[in-house]
Structures are given as structure tokens and as C-alpha cells.
Amino acid sequence: MEKWDARPLQSTHNTQYGWNVLELESRQNLHSKIRELIDLTLHSPLSTRDMQHCLHLCQAEFGKLFAFQLVRSLQRTDVDEREAVVWLITQLQDQYTVPLLQKLSQQQHQSRAVRLSASLALAGMGETKEMQTTPPPRLYAIS
């Protein structure tokens, strides 16, 4: 009886994608975590430092897949959710997202809003041509 219960987890593979049950569960956890972060961004009084801590914990737990899925979340139809994802990406400051965002911002089949959001995230990270060629402004303290 015990061997029968353990077999589905060991040998069940989705032949189309090559995923097993545990990988699918991990992806579900990732999707729910991203939804939770978006909701926290929209409806929570957490500080920026607390949100950055949550982002880094998720990044440590899920690795590069977290950044990849966060960029894919820019394709949401809700404007507020897309804005929250842009903010999350800029707070994460993961260099792995830069080529993904550049590619997304140049895909003509994507909606204008999605391409604009990807470009805005790049600008927020300081990764656009204009941000890199323009010298930073000098800040003066007046006493």
C-alpha cells in the first residue's frame, strides 16, 4: 500500500512539458506568491524596505524563475496590477530581468501598454540608453 501511494509522485510526468507533480506544485506556489506580492503592493502599508525583503526572499526561494515570472506578469490587463509589477521589478533590481524586459519592450505583437510598462521598468532600473548616457544631476545641499 505504501509503495502504491509513493509511485504517482515519482513517475508521473507530463509528457508534453516534461514536468512532474512537484514541479507543477512549485510553479503554483510561485504564481500565488507573485499574486500575493501584487496585492501587498496595491493594498498594504508595508514600507519599501519590507517589500524589498519579501522580494529577495522570493528570489532566494525560486531563483531566476521568479524574475522571469515577474516579467511575464507585465502582460496583465489590469492597469493597477501592471503598475504594481513595474514597481516590484524596479525594487528587485535583478540584472537577469534586463534582457527579458528589452525583448518584451520591442515585441510589436504585444500591446502598447505592455511594451510601455517594460520600458518604464527598464528606465526605473536605469537600463535605458538615455539613462546610461545622461550624466546624473549634481545635487547640492543648501544650508
PDB file of C-alpha atoms in Angstrom:
ATOM      1  CA  MET A   1       0.000   0.000   0.000  1.00  0.00           C
ATOM      2  CA  GLU A   2       2.798   2.458   0.838  1.00  0.00           C
ATOM      3  CA  LYS A   3       4.599   1.832  -2.456  1.00  0.00           C
ATOM      4  CA  TRP A   4       1.364   2.465  -4.353  1.00  0.00           C
ATOM      5  CA  ASP A   5       0.957   5.885  -2.677  1.00  0.00           C
ATOM      6  CA  ALA A   6       4.514   6.978  -3.478  1.00  0.00           C
ATOM      7  CA  ARG A   7       4.530   5.971  -7.157  1.00  0.00           C
ATOM      8  CA  PRO A   8       2.488   8.858  -8.597  1.00  0.00           C
ATOM      9  CA  LEU A   9       4.963  11.411  -7.265  1.00  0.00           C
ATOM     10  CA  GLN A  10       7.952   9.517  -8.590  1.00  0.00           C
ATOM     11  CA  SER A  11       6.847   8.521 -12.038  1.00  0.00           C
ATOM     12  CA  THR A  12       4.077  10.862 -13.134  1.00  0.00           C
ATOM     13  CA  HIS A  13       5.398  13.177 -15.806  1.00  0.00           C
ATOM     14  CA  ASN A  14       3.518  15.491 -18.061  1.00  0.00           C
ATOM     15  CA  THR A  15       4.740  14.165 -21.397  1.00  0.00           C
ATOM     16  CA  GLN A  16       4.049  17.429 -23.199  1.00  0.00           C
ATOM     17  CA  TYR A  17       6.235  19.606 -20.927  1.00  0.00           C
ATOM     18  CA  GLY A  18       8.349  17.089 -19.033  1.00  0.00           C
ATOM     19  CA  TRP A  19       7.214  18.347 -15.619  1.00  0.00           C
ATOM     20  CA  ASN A  20       6.440  16.141 -12.676  1.00  0.00           C
ATOM     21  CA  VAL A  21       3.870  16.801  -9.968  1.00  0.00           C
ATOM     22  CA  LEU A  22       6.337  18.501  -7.629  1.00  0.00           C
ATOM     23  CA  GLU A  23       7.472  20.947 -10.313  1.00  0.00           C
ATOM     24  CA  LEU A  24       3.878  21.845 -11.079  1.00  0.00           C
ATOM     25  CA  GLU A  25       3.209  22.462  -7.395  1.00  0.00           C
ATOM     26  CA  SER A  26       6.291  24.662  -7.192  1.00  0.00           C
ATOM     27  CA  ARG A  27       5.042  26.704 -10.156  1.00  0.00           C
ATOM     28  CA  GLN A  28       1.666  27.097  -8.483  1.00  0.00           C
ATOM     29  CA  ASN A  29       3.437  28.356  -5.364  1.00  0.00           C
ATOM     30  CA  LEU A  30       5.380  30.825  -7.493  1.00  0.00           C
ATOM     31  CA  HIS A  31       2.227  32.143  -9.179  1.00  0.00           C
ATOM     32  CA  SER A  32       0.431  32.524  -5.862  1.00  0.00           C
ATOM     33  CA  LYS A  33       3.445  34.292  -4.342  1.00  0.00           C
ATOM     34  CA  ILE A  34       3.529  36.790  -7.213  1.00  0.00           C
ATOM     35  CA  ARG A  35      -0.215  37.414  -6.842  1.00  0.00           C
ATOM     36  CA  GLU A  36       0.351  37.950  -3.121  1.00  0.00           C
ATOM     37  CA  LEU A  37       3.161  40.449  -3.773  1.00  0.00           C
ATOM     38  CA  ILE A  38       0.996  42.374  -6.237  1.00  0.00           C
ATOM     39  CA  ASP A  39      -1.817  42.506  -3.693  1.00  0.00           C
ATOM     40  CA  LEU A  40       0.614  43.676  -0.999  1.00  0.00           C
ATOM     41  CA  THR A  41       1.873  46.392  -3.313  1.00  0.00           C
ATOM     42  CA  LEU A  42      -1.638  47.597  -4.053  1.00  0.00           C
ATOM     43  CA  HIS A  43      -3.305  47.249  -0.662  1.00  0.00           C
ATOM     44  CA  SER A  44      -0.702  47.139   2.086  1.00  0.00           C
ATOM     45  CA  PRO A  45       1.016  49.852   4.091  1.00  0.00           C
ATOM     46  CA  LEU A  46       4.315  47.923   4.086  1.00  0.00           C
ATOM     47  CA  SER A  47       7.451  50.005   3.710  1.00  0.00           C
ATOM     48  CA  THR A  48       9.688  49.782   0.675  1.00  0.00           C
ATOM     49  CA  ARG A  49      12.346  48.049   2.751  1.00  0.00           C
ATOM     50  CA  ASP A  50       9.859  45.369   3.847  1.00  0.00           C
ATOM     51  CA  MET A  51       8.762  44.801   0.246  1.00  0.00           C
ATOM     52  CA  GLN A  52      12.378  44.532  -0.883  1.00  0.00           C
ATOM     53  CA  HIS A  53      12.956  41.963   1.855  1.00  0.00           C
ATOM     54  CA  CYS A  54       9.955  39.946   0.616  1.00  0.00           C
ATOM     55  CA  LEU A  55      11.241  40.173  -2.963  1.00  0.00           C
ATOM     56  CA  HIS A  56      14.693  38.940  -2.008  1.00  0.00           C
ATOM     57  CA  LEU A  57      13.210  36.050  -0.024  1.00  0.00           C
ATOM     58  CA  CYS A  58      11.186  35.020  -3.067  1.00  0.00           C
ATOM     59  CA  GLN A  59      14.226  35.379  -5.277  1.00  0.00           C
ATOM     60  CA  ALA A  60      16.212  33.132  -2.936  1.00  0.00           C
ATOM     61  CA  GLU A  61      13.411  30.561  -2.878  1.00  0.00           C
ATOM     62  CA  PHE A  62      12.571  30.421  -6.595  1.00  0.00           C
ATOM     63  CA  GLY A  63      15.771  31.646  -8.277  1.00  0.00           C
ATOM     64  CA  LYS A  64      15.746  33.041 -11.810  1.00  0.00           C
ATOM     65  CA  LEU A  65      12.269  31.647 -12.396  1.00  0.00           C
ATOM     66  CA  PHE A  66      10.913  34.295 -10.001  1.00  0.00           C
ATOM     67  CA  ALA A  67      12.337  37.159 -12.056  1.00  0.00           C
ATOM     68  CA  PHE A  68      11.162  35.532 -15.281  1.00  0.00           C
ATOM     69  CA  GLN A  69       7.611  35.110 -13.995  1.00  0.00           C
ATOM     70  CA  LEU A  70       7.581  38.658 -12.633  1.00  0.00           C
ATOM     71  CA  VAL A  71       8.413  39.983 -16.109  1.00  0.00           C
ATOM     72  CA  ARG A  72       5.697  37.764 -17.611  1.00  0.00           C
ATOM     73  CA  SER A  73       3.263  39.304 -15.128  1.00  0.00           C
ATOM     74  CA  LEU A  74       3.574  42.585 -17.018  1.00  0.00           C
ATOM     75  CA  GLN A  75       1.133  41.115 -19.535  1.00  0.00           C
ATOM     76  CA  ARG A  76      -1.799  41.610 -17.165  1.00  0.00           C
ATOM     77  CA  THR A  77      -4.813  43.529 -18.405  1.00  0.00           C
ATOM     78  CA  ASP A  78      -5.419  45.471 -15.180  1.00  0.00           C
ATOM     79  CA  VAL A  79      -3.540  48.781 -15.231  1.00  0.00           C
ATOM     80  CA  ASP A  80      -3.032  48.931 -11.464  1.00  0.00           C
ATOM     81  CA  GLU A  81      -1.643  45.396 -11.333  1.00  0.00           C
ATOM     82  CA  ARG A  82       0.706  46.124 -14.222  1.00  0.00           C
ATOM     83  CA  GLU A  83       1.890  49.273 -12.442  1.00  0.00           C
ATOM     84  CA  ALA A  84       2.487  47.236  -9.277  1.00  0.00           C
ATOM     85  CA  VAL A  85       4.553  44.712 -11.256  1.00  0.00           C
ATOM     86  CA  VAL A  86       6.677  47.538 -12.729  1.00  0.00           C
ATOM     87  CA  TRP A  87       7.333  48.809  -9.215  1.00  0.00           C
ATOM     88  CA  LEU A  88       8.213  45.314  -7.991  1.00  0.00           C
ATOM     89  CA  ILE A  89      10.661  44.810 -10.856  1.00  0.00           C
ATOM     90  CA  THR A  90      12.369  48.141 -10.193  1.00  0.00           C
ATOM     91  CA  GLN A  91      12.655  47.313  -6.493  1.00  0.00           C
ATOM     92  CA  LEU A  92      14.071  43.862  -7.217  1.00  0.00           C
ATOM     93  CA  GLN A  93      16.894  45.291  -9.389  1.00  0.00           C
ATOM     94  CA  ASP A  94      17.739  41.874 -10.846  1.00  0.00           C
ATOM     95  CA  GLN A  95      20.060  42.064 -13.861  1.00  0.00           C
ATOM     96  CA  TYR A  96      18.501  38.869 -15.222  1.00  0.00           C
ATOM     97  CA  THR A  97      15.327  40.838 -15.985  1.00  0.00           C
ATOM     98  CA  VAL A  98      17.065  43.409 -18.204  1.00  0.00           C
ATOM     99  CA  PRO A  99      17.303  41.309 -21.413  1.00  0.00           C
ATOM    100  CA  LEU A 100      13.788  39.974 -20.808  1.00  0.00           C
ATOM    101  CA  LEU A 101      12.400  43.490 -20.456  1.00  0.00           C
ATOM    102  CA  GLN A 102      14.299  44.723 -23.505  1.00  0.00           C
ATOM    103  CA  LYS A 103      12.907  41.898 -25.594  1.00  0.00           C
ATOM    104  CA  LEU A 104       9.372  42.470 -24.290  1.00  0.00           C
ATOM    105  CA  SER A 105       9.538  46.202 -24.972  1.00  0.00           C
ATOM    106  CA  GLN A 106      10.464  45.571 -28.620  1.00  0.00           C
ATOM    107  CA  GLN A 107       7.862  42.926 -29.446  1.00  0.00           C
ATOM    108  CA  GLN A 108       5.364  44.552 -31.785  1.00  0.00           C
ATOM    109  CA  HIS A 109       2.709  41.877 -31.231  1.00  0.00           C
ATOM    110  CA  GLN A 110       2.434  42.907 -27.566  1.00  0.00           C
ATOM    111  CA  SER A 111       0.010  45.658 -26.631  1.00  0.00           C
ATOM    112  CA  ARG A 112       1.342  49.181 -26.382  1.00  0.00           C
ATOM    113  CA  ALA A 113       0.632  49.229 -22.645  1.00  0.00           C
ATOM    114  CA  VAL A 114       2.741  46.116 -22.040  1.00  0.00           C
ATOM    115  CA  ARG A 115       5.643  47.455 -24.123  1.00  0.00           C
ATOM    116  CA  LEU A 116       5.427  50.794 -22.312  1.00  0.00           C
ATOM    117  CA  SER A 117       5.411  49.048 -18.922  1.00  0.00           C
ATOM    118  CA  ALA A 118       8.515  47.052 -19.865  1.00  0.00           C
ATOM    119  CA  SER A 119      10.252  50.244 -20.985  1.00  0.00           C
ATOM    120  CA  LEU A 120       9.220  52.001 -17.787  1.00  0.00           C
ATOM    121  CA  ALA A 121      10.667  49.165 -15.702  1.00  0.00           C
ATOM    122  CA  LEU A 122      13.927  49.439 -17.663  1.00  0.00           C
ATOM    123  CA  ALA A 123      14.027  53.192 -17.056  1.00  0.00           C
ATOM    124  CA  GLY A 124      13.347  52.661 -13.373  1.00  0.00           C
ATOM    125  CA  MET A 125      16.313  50.307 -13.213  1.00  0.00           C
ATOM    126  CA  GLY A 126      18.489  52.820 -15.085  1.00  0.00           C
ATOM    127  CA  GLU A 127      18.954  50.446 -18.027  1.00  0.00           C
ATOM    128  CA  THR A 128      17.816  52.579 -20.977  1.00  0.00           C
ATOM    129  CA  LYS A 129      20.205  54.281 -23.392  1.00  0.00           C
ATOM    130  CA  GLU A 130      19.100  57.698 -22.202  1.00  0.00           C
ATOM    131  CA  MET A 131      19.636  56.848 -18.549  1.00  0.00           C
ATOM    132  CA  GLN A 132      23.117  55.495 -19.236  1.00  0.00           C
ATOM    133  CA  THR A 133      24.346  58.355 -21.453  1.00  0.00           C
ATOM    134  CA  THR A 134      22.929  61.241 -19.432  1.00  0.00           C
ATOM    135  CA  PRO A 135      25.176  62.168 -16.521  1.00  0.00           C
ATOM    136  CA  PRO A 136      23.416  62.131 -13.175  1.00  0.00           C
ATOM    137  CA  PRO A 137      22.370  65.568 -11.948  1.00  0.00           C
ATOM    138  CA  ARG A 138      24.513  67.237  -9.325  1.00  0.00           C
ATOM    139  CA  LEU A 139      22.778  67.566  -6.030  1.00  0.00           C
ATOM    140  CA  TYR A 140      23.601  70.491  -3.825  1.00  0.00           C
ATOM    141  CA  ALA A 141      22.876  70.933  -0.175  1.00  0.00           C
ATOM    142  CA  ILE A 142      21.755  74.387   0.857  1.00  0.00           C
ATOM    143  CA  SER A 143      22.310  75.285   4.442  1.00  0.00           C
TER     144      SER A 143
END
